[in-house]
Short mmCIF file of C-alpha atoms and ligand atoms in Angstrom, two decimals:
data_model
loop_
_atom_site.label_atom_id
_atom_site.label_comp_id
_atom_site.label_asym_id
_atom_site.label_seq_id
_atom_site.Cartn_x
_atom_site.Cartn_y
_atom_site.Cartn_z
CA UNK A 1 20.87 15.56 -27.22
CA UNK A 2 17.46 16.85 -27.61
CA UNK A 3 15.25 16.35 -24.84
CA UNK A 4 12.59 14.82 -26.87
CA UNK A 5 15.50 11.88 -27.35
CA UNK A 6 16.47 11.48 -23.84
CA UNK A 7 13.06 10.90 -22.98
CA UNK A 8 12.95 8.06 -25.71
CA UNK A 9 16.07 6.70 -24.42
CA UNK A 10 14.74 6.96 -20.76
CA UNK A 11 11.90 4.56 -21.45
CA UNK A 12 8.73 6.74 -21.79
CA UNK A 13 8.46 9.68 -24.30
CA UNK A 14 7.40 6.92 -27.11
CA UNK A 15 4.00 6.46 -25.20
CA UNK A 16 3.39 9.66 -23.81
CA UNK A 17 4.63 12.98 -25.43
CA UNK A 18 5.46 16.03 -23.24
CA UNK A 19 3.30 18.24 -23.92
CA UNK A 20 0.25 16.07 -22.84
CA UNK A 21 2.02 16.29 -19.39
CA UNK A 22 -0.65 18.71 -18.28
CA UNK A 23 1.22 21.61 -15.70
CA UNK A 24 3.68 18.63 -13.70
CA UNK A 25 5.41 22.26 -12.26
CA UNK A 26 2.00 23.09 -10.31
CA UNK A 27 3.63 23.13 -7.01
CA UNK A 28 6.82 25.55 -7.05
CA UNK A 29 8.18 25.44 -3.21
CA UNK A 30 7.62 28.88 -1.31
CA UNK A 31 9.85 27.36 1.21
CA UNK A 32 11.72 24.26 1.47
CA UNK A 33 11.60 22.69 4.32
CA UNK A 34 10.54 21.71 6.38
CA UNK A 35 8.25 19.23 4.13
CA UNK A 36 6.50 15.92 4.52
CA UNK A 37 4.59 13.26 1.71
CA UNK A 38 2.83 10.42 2.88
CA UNK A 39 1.30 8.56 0.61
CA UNK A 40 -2.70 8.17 0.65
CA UNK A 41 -5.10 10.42 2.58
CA UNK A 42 -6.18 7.81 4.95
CA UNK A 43 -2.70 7.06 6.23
CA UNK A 44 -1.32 10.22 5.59
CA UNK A 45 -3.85 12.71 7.71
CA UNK A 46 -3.16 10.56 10.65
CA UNK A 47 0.36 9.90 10.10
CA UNK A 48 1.84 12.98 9.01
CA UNK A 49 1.51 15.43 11.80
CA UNK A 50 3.39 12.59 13.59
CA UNK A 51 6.33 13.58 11.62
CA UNK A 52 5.46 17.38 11.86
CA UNK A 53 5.77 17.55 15.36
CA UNK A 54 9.16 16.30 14.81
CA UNK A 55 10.11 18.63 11.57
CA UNK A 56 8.50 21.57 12.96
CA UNK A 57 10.81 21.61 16.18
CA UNK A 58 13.68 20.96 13.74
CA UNK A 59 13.89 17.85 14.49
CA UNK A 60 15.67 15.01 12.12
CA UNK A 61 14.19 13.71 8.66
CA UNK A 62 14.57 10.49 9.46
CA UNK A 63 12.92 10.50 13.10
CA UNK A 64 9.95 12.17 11.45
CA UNK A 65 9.40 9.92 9.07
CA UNK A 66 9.70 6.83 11.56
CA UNK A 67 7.20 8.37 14.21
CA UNK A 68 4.41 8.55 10.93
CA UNK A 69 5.04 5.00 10.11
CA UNK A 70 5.38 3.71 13.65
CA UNK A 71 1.80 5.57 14.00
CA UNK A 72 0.22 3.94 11.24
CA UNK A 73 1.94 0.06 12.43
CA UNK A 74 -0.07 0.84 15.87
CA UNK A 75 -3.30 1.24 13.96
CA UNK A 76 -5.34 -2.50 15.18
CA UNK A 77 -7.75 -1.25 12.56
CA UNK A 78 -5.56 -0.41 9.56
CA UNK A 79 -6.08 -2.77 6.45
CA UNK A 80 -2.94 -2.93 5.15
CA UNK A 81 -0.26 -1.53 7.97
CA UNK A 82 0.92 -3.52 10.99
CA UNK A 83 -0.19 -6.54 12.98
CA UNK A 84 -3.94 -5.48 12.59
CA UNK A 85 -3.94 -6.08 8.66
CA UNK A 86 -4.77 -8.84 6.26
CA UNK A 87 -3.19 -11.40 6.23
CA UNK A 88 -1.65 -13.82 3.80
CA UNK A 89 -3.47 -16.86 1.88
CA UNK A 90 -2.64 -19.30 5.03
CA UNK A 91 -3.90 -16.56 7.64
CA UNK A 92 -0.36 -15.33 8.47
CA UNK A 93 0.38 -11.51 8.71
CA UNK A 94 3.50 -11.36 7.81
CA UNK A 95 5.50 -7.61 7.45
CA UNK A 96 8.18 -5.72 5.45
CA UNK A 97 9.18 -2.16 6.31
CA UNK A 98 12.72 -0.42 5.00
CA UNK A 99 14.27 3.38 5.82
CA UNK A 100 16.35 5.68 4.51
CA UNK A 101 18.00 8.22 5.81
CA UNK A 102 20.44 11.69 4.13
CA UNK A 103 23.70 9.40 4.56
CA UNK A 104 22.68 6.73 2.23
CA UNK A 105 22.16 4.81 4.97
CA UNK A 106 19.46 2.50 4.90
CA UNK A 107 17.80 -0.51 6.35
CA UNK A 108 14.81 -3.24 5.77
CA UNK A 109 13.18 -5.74 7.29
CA UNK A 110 10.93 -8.77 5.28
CA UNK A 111 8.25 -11.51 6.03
CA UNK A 112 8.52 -10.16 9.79
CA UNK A 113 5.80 -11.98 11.97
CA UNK A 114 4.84 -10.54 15.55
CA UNK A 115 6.45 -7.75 15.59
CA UNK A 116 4.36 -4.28 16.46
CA UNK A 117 6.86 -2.01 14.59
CA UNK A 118 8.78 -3.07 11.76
CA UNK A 119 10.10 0.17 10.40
CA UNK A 120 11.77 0.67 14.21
CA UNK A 121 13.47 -2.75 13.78
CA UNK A 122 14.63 -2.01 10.14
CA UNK A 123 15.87 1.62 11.56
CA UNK A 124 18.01 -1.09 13.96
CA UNK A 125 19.31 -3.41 11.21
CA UNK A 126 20.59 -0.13 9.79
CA UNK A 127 21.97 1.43 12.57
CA UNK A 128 23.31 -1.81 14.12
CA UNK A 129 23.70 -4.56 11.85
CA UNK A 130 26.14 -4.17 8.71
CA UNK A 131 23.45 -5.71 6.44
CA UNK A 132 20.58 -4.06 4.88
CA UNK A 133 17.84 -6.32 4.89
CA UNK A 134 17.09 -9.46 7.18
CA UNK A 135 14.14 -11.48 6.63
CA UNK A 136 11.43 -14.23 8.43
CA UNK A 137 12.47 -15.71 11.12
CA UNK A 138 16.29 -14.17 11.09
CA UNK A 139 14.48 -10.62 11.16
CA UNK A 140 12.16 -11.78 14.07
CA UNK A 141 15.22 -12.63 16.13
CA UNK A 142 17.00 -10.01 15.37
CA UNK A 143 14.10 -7.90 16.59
CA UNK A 144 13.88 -10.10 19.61
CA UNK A 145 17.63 -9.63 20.47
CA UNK A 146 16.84 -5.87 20.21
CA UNK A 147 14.38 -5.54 22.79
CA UNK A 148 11.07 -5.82 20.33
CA UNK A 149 8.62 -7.62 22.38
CA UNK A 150 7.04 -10.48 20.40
CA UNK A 151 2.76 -10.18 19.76
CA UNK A 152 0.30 -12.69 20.60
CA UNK A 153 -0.32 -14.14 17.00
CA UNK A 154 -3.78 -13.30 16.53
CA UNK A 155 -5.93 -11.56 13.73
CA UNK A 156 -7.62 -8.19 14.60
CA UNK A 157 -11.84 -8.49 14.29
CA UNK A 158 -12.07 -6.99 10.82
CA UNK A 159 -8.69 -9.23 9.22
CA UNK A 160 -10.71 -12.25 10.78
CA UNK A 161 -13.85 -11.15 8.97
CA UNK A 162 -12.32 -10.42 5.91
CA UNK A 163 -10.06 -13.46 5.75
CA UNK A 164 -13.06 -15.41 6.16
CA UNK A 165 -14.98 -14.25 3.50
CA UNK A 166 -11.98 -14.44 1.72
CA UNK A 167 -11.85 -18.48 2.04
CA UNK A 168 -15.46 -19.02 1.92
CA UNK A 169 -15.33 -16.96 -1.93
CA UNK A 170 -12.14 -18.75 -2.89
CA UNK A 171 -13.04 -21.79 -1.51
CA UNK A 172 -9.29 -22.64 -0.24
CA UNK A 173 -8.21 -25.38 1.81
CA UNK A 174 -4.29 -25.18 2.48
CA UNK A 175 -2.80 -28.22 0.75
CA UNK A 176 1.05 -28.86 0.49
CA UNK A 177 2.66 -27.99 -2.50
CA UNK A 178 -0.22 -26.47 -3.53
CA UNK A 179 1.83 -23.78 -4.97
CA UNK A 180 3.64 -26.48 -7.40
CA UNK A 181 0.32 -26.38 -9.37
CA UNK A 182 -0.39 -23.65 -11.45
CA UNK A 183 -4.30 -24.22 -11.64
CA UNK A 184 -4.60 -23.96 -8.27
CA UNK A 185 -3.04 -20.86 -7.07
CA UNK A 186 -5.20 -18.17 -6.32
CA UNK A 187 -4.72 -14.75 -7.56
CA UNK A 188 -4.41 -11.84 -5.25
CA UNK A 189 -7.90 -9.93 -5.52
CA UNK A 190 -7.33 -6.57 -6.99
CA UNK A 191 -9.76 -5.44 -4.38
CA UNK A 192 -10.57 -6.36 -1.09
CA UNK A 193 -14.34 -7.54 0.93
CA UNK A 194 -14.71 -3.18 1.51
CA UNK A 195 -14.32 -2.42 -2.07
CA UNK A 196 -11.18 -0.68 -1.37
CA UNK A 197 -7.82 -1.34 -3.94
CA UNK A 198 -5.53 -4.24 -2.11
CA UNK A 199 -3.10 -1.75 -1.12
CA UNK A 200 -2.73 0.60 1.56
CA UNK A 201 0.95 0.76 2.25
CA UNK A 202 2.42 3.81 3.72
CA UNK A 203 5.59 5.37 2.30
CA UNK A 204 6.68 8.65 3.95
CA UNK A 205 9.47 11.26 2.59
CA UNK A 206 10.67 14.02 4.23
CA UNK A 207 13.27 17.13 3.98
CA UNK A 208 13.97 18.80 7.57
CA UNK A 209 15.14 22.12 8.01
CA UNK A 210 18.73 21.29 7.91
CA UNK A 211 17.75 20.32 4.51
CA UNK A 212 18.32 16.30 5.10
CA UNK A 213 16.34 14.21 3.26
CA UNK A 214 14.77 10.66 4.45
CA UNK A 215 12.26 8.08 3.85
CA UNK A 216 10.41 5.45 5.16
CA UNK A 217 7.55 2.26 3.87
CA UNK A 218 5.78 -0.03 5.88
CA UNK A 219 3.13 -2.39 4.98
CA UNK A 220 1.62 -5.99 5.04
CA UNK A 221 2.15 -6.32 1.26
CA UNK A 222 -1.01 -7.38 -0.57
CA UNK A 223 -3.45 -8.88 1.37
CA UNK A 224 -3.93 -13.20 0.88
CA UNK A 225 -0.42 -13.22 -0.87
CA UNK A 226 1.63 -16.64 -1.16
CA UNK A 227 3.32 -16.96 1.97
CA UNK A 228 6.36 -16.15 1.94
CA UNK A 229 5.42 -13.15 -0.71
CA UNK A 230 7.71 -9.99 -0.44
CA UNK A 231 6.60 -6.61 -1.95
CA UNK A 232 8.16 -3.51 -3.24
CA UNK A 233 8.06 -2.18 0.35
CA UNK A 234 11.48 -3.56 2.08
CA UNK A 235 13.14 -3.41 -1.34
CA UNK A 236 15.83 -0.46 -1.09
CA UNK A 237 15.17 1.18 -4.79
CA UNK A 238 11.92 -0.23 -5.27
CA UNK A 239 9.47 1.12 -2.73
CA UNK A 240 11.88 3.64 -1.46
CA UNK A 241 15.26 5.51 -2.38
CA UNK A 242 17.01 8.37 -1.17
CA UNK A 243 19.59 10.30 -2.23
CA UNK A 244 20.62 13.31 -0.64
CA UNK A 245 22.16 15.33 -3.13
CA UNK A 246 19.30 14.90 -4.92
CA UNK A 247 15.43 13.71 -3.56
CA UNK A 248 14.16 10.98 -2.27
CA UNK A 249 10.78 9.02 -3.18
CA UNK A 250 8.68 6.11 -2.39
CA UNK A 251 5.86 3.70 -4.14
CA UNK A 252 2.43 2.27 -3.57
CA UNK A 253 0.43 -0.36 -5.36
CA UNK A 254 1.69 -3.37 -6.40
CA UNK A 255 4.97 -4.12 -5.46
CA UNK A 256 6.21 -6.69 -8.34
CA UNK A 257 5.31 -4.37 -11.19
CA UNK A 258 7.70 -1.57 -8.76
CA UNK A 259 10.44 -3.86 -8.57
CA UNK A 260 10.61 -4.53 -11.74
CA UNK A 261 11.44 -1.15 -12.89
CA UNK A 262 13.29 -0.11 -9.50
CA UNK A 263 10.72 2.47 -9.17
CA UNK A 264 11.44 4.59 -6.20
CA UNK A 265 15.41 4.66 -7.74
CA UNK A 266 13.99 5.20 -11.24
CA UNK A 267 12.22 8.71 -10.03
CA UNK A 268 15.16 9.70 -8.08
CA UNK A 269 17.28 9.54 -11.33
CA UNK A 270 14.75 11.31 -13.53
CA UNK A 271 15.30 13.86 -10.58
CA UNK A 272 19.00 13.79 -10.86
CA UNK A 273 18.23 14.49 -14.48
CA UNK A 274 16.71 17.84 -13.67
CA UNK A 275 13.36 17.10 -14.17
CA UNK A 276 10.58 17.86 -11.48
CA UNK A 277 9.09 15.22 -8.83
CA UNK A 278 6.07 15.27 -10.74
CA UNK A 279 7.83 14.41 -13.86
CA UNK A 280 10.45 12.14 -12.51
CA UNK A 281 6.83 10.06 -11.34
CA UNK A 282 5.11 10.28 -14.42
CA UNK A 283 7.76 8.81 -15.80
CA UNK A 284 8.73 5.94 -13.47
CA UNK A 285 5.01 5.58 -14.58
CA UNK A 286 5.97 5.22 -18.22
CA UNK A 287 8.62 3.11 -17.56
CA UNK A 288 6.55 0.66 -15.69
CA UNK A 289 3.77 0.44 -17.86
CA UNK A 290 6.93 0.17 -21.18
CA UNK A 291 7.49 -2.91 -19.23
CA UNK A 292 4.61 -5.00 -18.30
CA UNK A 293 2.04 -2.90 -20.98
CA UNK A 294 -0.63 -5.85 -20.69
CA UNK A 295 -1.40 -5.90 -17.28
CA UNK A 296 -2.86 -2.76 -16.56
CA UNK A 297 -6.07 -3.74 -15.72
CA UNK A 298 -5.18 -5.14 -12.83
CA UNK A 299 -2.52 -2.74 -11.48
CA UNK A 300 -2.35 0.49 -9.90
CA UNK A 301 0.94 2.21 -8.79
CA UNK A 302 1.65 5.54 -6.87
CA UNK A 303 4.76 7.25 -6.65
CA UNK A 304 4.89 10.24 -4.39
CA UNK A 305 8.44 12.42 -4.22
CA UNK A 306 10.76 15.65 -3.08
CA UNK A 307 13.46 17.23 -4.22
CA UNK A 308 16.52 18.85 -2.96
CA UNK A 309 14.91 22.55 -3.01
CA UNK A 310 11.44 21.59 -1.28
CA UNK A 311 9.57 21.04 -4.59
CA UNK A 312 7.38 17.92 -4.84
CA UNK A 313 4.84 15.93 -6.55
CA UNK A 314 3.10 12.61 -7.37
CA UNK A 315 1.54 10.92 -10.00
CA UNK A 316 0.03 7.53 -10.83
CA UNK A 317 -0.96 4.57 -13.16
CA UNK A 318 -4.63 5.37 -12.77
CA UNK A 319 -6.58 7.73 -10.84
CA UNK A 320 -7.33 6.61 -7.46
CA UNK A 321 -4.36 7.48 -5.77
CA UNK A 322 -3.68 10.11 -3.45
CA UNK A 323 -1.20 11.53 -0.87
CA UNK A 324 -0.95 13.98 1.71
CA UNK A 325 1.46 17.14 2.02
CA UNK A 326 2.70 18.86 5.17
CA UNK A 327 4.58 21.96 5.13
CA UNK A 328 3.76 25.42 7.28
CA UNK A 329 1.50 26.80 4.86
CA UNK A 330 0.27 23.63 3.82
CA UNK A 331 -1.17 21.54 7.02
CA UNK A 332 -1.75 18.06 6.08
CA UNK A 333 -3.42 18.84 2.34
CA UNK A 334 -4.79 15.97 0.23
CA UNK A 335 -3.34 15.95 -3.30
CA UNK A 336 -4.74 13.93 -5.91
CA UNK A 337 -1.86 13.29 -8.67
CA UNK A 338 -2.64 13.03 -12.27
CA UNK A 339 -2.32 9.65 -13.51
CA UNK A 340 -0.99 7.91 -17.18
CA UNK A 341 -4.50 6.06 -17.73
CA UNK A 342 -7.70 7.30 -17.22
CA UNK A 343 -9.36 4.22 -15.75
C1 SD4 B 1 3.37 -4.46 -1.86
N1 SD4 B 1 3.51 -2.16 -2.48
O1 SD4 B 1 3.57 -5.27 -0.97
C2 SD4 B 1 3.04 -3.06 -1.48
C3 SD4 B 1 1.58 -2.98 -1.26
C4 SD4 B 1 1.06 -1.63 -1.36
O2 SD4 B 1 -0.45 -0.06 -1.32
O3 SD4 B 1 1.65 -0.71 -1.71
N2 SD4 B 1 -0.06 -1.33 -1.11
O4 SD4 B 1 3.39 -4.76 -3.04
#
């Protein structure tokens, strides 16, 4: 089969042809591990030399990539990460992390309240639990069970601030059922009070220098969501997959339009396929967009990833997005992907 056709059959050559890729082979490894992606500069220059004090004393994949996330969940003043964040339309913040580690092992947590560090108590469901994801209150316990002390419920300064605006612009009094009427649901804001996209998740990959592979996402979803609203984030396949043999990758942005086209899963297979991180995202990218093509003015999506041999790349719906790279010759660099659309 030509590889024109494959592409066709994959879901995205009919909308974008190969050679308006641009160079997707830009970054050939010089080494290959150790190596850590996180996506977003913000989160990433804080939370990635977490994980490379970890790597870089050969240390595990998958306790790197927990240390970044656990740093960004213990950021009071992160947007979008942890008990500090927005919260959802009822003034709830409400949490879903998952990991991944080189055994196909894996592990997620949804709608967790009061609970300082979901991705730790998602590493437990995985290592302790023979389930994969547990949810609200059953996830809380579970955490509680574990040792996780529970958090006083209470907004940080700038989620209060912003949740109020929120309320006074939407004008929303909670009303039950509310949600039974179409007219009256609010939509999520594409962006929030700052100006900023509504997303901020983290999603962290890693190889080590055993050459293990593991991942990890954690987020508060999208900020004033529908209570009870789960993301991308604690959805094994969606927001993060990895596979060994293979690579391993993770998403940001919003999490329906992910799950809809198993993102994080998606990119890994392109990999398996042979084709480059970079590729394997642009195409996930194609994918997505071959599925919901008339929403794209309100969407952005990131997908960040690494392969087996220490190569790696991004790319995204719409420029915007960034992530950050860690590797010995490369401390903590900012990458800005290409993206499909160009606004
Ligand atoms: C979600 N994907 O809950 C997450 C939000 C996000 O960057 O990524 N923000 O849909």
């Amino acid at each position: 089969m030509k590889r024109r056709e494959l592409l066709r059959l994959l879901g995205g050559a009919s909308i974008f042809p190969l050679s308006a890729m641009g160079n997707p082979l830009d970054f050939k490894p010089k080494n290959k591990g150790p190596l850590v992606l996180s996506t977003w500069h913000n989160q990433g220059q804080i939370a990635n030399p977490f994980a490379w004090e970890i790597l870089n004393n050969n240390g595990m994949a998958i306790d790197a990539v927990e240390a970044a996330a656990r740093s960004m969940e213990s950021d009071w003043e992160n947007c979008c990460v942890g008990l500090g964040a927005n919260p959802d339309r009822d003034g709830f913040v409400t949490l879903d992390a998952s990991i991944m580690n080189h055994l196909g092992q894996c592990g997620a947590v949804a709608f967790l309240e009061d609970i300082k560090h979901p991705i730790s108590v998602a590493r437990a469901v995985m290592e302790k639990t023979p389930h994969v994801l547990l949810a609200g209150e059953g996830a809380r316990q579970f955490a509680l069970s574990q040792g996780f002390p529970i958090e006083e419920k209470k907004r940080s300064a700038h989620a209060d601030k912003a949740y109020a605006n929120w309320l006074r612009r939407s004008e929303y009094s909670p009303e039950i059922n509310i949600e039974q009427n179409k007219h009256k649901v609010m939509p999520v804001p594409d962006m929030l009070e700052s100006g900023e996209h509504n997303h901020d998740t983290i999603g962290i990959i890693a190889l080590d220098a055993q050459g293990n592979l593991s991942g990890a996402c954690t987020t508060s979803g999208m900020a004033y969501k529908m209570r009870g609203r789960v993301g991308d984030s604690p959805i094994i396949g969606a927001g993060l997959y990895v596979d060994n043999e293979i690579g391993a990758a993770t998403s940001t942005g919003n999490g329906e339009e992910v799950i809809r086209c198993s993102g994080s899963f998606l990119v890994v297979e392109y990999m398996r396929l042979g084709f480059h991180p970079t590729e394997a995202c642009k195409y996930a990218c194609q994918r997505l967009l071959s599925i919901t093509p008339n929403k794209t003015d309100n969407i952005q999506i990131g997908f960040i990833a690494i392969n087996k041999n220490g190569e790696y790349g991004a790319y995204s719906l719409k420029p915007g997005f960034d992530y950050t790279v860690s590797r010995s010759d490369l401390p903590h660099e900012i990458r800005k992907p290409s993206s499909l659309l160009q606004k």
